Short mmCIF file of C-alpha atoms and ligand atoms in Angstrom, two decimals:
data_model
loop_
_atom_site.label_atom_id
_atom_site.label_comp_id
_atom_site.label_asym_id
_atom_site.label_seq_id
_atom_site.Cartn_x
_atom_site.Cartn_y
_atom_site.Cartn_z
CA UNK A 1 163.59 59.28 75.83
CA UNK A 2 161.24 60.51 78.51
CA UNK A 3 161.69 58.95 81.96
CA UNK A 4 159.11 60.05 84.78
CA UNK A 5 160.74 60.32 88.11
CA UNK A 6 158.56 60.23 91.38
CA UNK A 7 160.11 62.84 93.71
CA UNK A 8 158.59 60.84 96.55
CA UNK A 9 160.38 57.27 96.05
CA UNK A 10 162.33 56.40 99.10
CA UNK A 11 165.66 57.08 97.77
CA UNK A 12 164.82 61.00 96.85
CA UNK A 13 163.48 61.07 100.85
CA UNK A 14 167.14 59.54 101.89
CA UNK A 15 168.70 62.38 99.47
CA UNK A 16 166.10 65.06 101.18
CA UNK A 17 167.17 63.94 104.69
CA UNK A 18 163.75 62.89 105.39
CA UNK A 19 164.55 59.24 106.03
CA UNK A 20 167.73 57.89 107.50
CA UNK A 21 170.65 55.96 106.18
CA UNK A 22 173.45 53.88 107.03
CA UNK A 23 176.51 56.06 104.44
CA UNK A 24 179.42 54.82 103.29
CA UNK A 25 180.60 57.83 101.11
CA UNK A 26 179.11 60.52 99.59
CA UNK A 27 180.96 62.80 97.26
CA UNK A 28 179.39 65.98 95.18
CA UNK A 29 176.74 63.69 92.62
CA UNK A 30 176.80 60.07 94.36
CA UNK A 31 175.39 59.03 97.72
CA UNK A 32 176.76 55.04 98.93
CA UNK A 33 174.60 53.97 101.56
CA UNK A 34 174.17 50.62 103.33
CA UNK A 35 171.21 48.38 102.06
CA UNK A 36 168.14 47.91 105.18
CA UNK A 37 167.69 44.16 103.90
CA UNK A 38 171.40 42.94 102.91
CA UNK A 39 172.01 40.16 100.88
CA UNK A 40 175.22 39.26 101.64
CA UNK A 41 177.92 40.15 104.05
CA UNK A 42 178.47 43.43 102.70
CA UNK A 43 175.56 45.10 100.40
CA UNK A 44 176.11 49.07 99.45
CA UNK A 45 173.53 50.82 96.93
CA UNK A 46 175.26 53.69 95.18
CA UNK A 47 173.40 56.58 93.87
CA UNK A 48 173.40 59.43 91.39
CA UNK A 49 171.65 62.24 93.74
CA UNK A 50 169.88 63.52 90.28
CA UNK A 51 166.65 62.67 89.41
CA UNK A 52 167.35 59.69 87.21
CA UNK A 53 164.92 56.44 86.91
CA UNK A 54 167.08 53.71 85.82
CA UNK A 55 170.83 52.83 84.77
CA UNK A 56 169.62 53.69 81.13
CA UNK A 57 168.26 56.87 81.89
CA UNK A 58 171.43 58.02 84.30
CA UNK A 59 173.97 57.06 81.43
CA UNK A 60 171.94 58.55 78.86
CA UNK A 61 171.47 61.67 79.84
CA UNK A 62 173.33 62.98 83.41
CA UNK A 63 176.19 65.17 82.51
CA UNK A 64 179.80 64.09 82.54
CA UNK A 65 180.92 64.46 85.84
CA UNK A 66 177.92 62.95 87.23
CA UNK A 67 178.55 59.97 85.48
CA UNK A 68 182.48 59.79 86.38
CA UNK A 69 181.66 61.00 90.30
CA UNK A 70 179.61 58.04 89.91
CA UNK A 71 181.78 55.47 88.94
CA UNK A 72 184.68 56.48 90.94
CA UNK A 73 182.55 56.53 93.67
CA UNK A 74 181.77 52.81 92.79
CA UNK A 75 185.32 52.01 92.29
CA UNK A 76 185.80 53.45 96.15
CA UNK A 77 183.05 51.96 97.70
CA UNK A 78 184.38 48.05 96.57
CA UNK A 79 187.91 49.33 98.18
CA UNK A 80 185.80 50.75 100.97
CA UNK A 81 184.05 47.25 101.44
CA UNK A 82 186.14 44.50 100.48
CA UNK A 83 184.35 44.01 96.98
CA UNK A 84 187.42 44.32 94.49
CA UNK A 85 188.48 41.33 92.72
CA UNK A 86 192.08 42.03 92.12
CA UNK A 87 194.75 39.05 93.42
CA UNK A 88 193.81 37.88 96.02
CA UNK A 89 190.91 39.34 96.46
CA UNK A 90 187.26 37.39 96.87
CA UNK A 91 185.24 39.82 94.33
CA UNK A 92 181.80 41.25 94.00
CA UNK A 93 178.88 41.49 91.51
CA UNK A 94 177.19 44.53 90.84
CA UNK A 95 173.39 44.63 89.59
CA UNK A 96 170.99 47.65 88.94
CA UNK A 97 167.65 46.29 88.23
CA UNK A 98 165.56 48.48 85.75
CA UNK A 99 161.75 48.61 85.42
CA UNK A 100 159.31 46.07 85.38
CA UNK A 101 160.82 42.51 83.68
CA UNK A 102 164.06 43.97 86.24
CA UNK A 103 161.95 43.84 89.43
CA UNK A 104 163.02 47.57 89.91
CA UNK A 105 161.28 48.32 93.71
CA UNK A 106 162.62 51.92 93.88
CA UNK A 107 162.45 54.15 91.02
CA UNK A 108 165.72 55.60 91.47
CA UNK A 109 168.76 54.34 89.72
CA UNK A 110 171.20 52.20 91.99
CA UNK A 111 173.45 50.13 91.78
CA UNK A 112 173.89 47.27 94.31
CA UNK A 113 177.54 46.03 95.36
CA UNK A 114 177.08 42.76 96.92
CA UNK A 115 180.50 41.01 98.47
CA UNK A 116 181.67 38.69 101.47
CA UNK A 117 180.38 35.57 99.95
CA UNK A 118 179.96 33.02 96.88
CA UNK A 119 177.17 35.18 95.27
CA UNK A 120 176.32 31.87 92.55
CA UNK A 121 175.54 32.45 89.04
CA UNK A 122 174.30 35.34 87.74
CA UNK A 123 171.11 34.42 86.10
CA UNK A 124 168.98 31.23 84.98
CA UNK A 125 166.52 31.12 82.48
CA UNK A 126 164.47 28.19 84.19
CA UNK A 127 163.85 30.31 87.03
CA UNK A 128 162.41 33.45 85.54
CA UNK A 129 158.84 34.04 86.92
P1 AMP B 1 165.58 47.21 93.69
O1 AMP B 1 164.67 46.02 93.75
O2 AMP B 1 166.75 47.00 92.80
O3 AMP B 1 164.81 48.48 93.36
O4 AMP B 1 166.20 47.35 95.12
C1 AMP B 1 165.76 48.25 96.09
C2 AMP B 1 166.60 48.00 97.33
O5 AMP B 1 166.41 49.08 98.21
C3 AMP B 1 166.25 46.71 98.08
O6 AMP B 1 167.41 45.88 98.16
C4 AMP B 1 165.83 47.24 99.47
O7 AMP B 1 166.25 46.40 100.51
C5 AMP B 1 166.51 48.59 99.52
N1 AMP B 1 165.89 49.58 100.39
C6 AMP B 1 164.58 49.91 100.44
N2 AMP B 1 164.40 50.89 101.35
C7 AMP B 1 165.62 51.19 101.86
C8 AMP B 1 166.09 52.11 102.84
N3 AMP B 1 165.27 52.94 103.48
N4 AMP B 1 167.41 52.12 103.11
C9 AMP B 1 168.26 51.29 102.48
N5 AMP B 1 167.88 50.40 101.55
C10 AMP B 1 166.57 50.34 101.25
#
């Protein structure tokens, strides 16, 4: 699969230094950083620091310890923030939004942990646009 990645997207500028963020952790592959417009009480986007589009295209083909620096990263980050859902705890919902029927705004694959408050359901088919 070929997957064009635009070097200039805001989240390869954040990665370059040339823009600003609010980090949470950042380990070897991954970059966590705080989202400008949260959603809920707490709202992280984790990222691969490779060039990869979408959630498809990172899983597909980043290397091994890209993919498990990411997801430990992940698993970190909901410690980090209050997202896990183990007893007692309030939970989270993690979304990465891919292309064009996704609503994907910035070419580069994240993934958004949203926590701190009743986040609804997931998805209803009456209100698809
Ligand atoms: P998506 O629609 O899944 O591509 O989400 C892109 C997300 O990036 C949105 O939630 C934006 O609020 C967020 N965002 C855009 N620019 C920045 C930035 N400079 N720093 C942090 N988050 C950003």
């Amino acid at each position: 699969m070929a997957y064009a990645y635009d070097p200039q997207n805001i989240f390869a500028r954040i990665l370059r230094g040339e823009i600003p963020n609010s980090t949470v952790l950042e380990t070897e592959h991954t970059l966590a950083f705080r989202d400008i417009f949260p959603k809920a009480p707490q709202h992280v986007l984790v990222i691969p620091k490779g060039a990869y589009v979408t959630y498809d295209h990172f899983f597909g083909q980043a290397s091994e310890a890209e993919i498990v620096d990411f997801a430990r990263t992940v698993a970190k980050v909901c410690e980090m923030v209050g997202a896990t859902a183990d007893a007692g705890a309030m939970g989270s919902r993690a979304i990465t939004n891919a292309g064009e029927h996704g609503v994907q705004e910035v070419p580069h694959f994240h993934l958004h942990i949203l926590a701190g408050r009743p986040l609804g359901r997931m998805l209803d088919m009456a209100e698809a646009e």
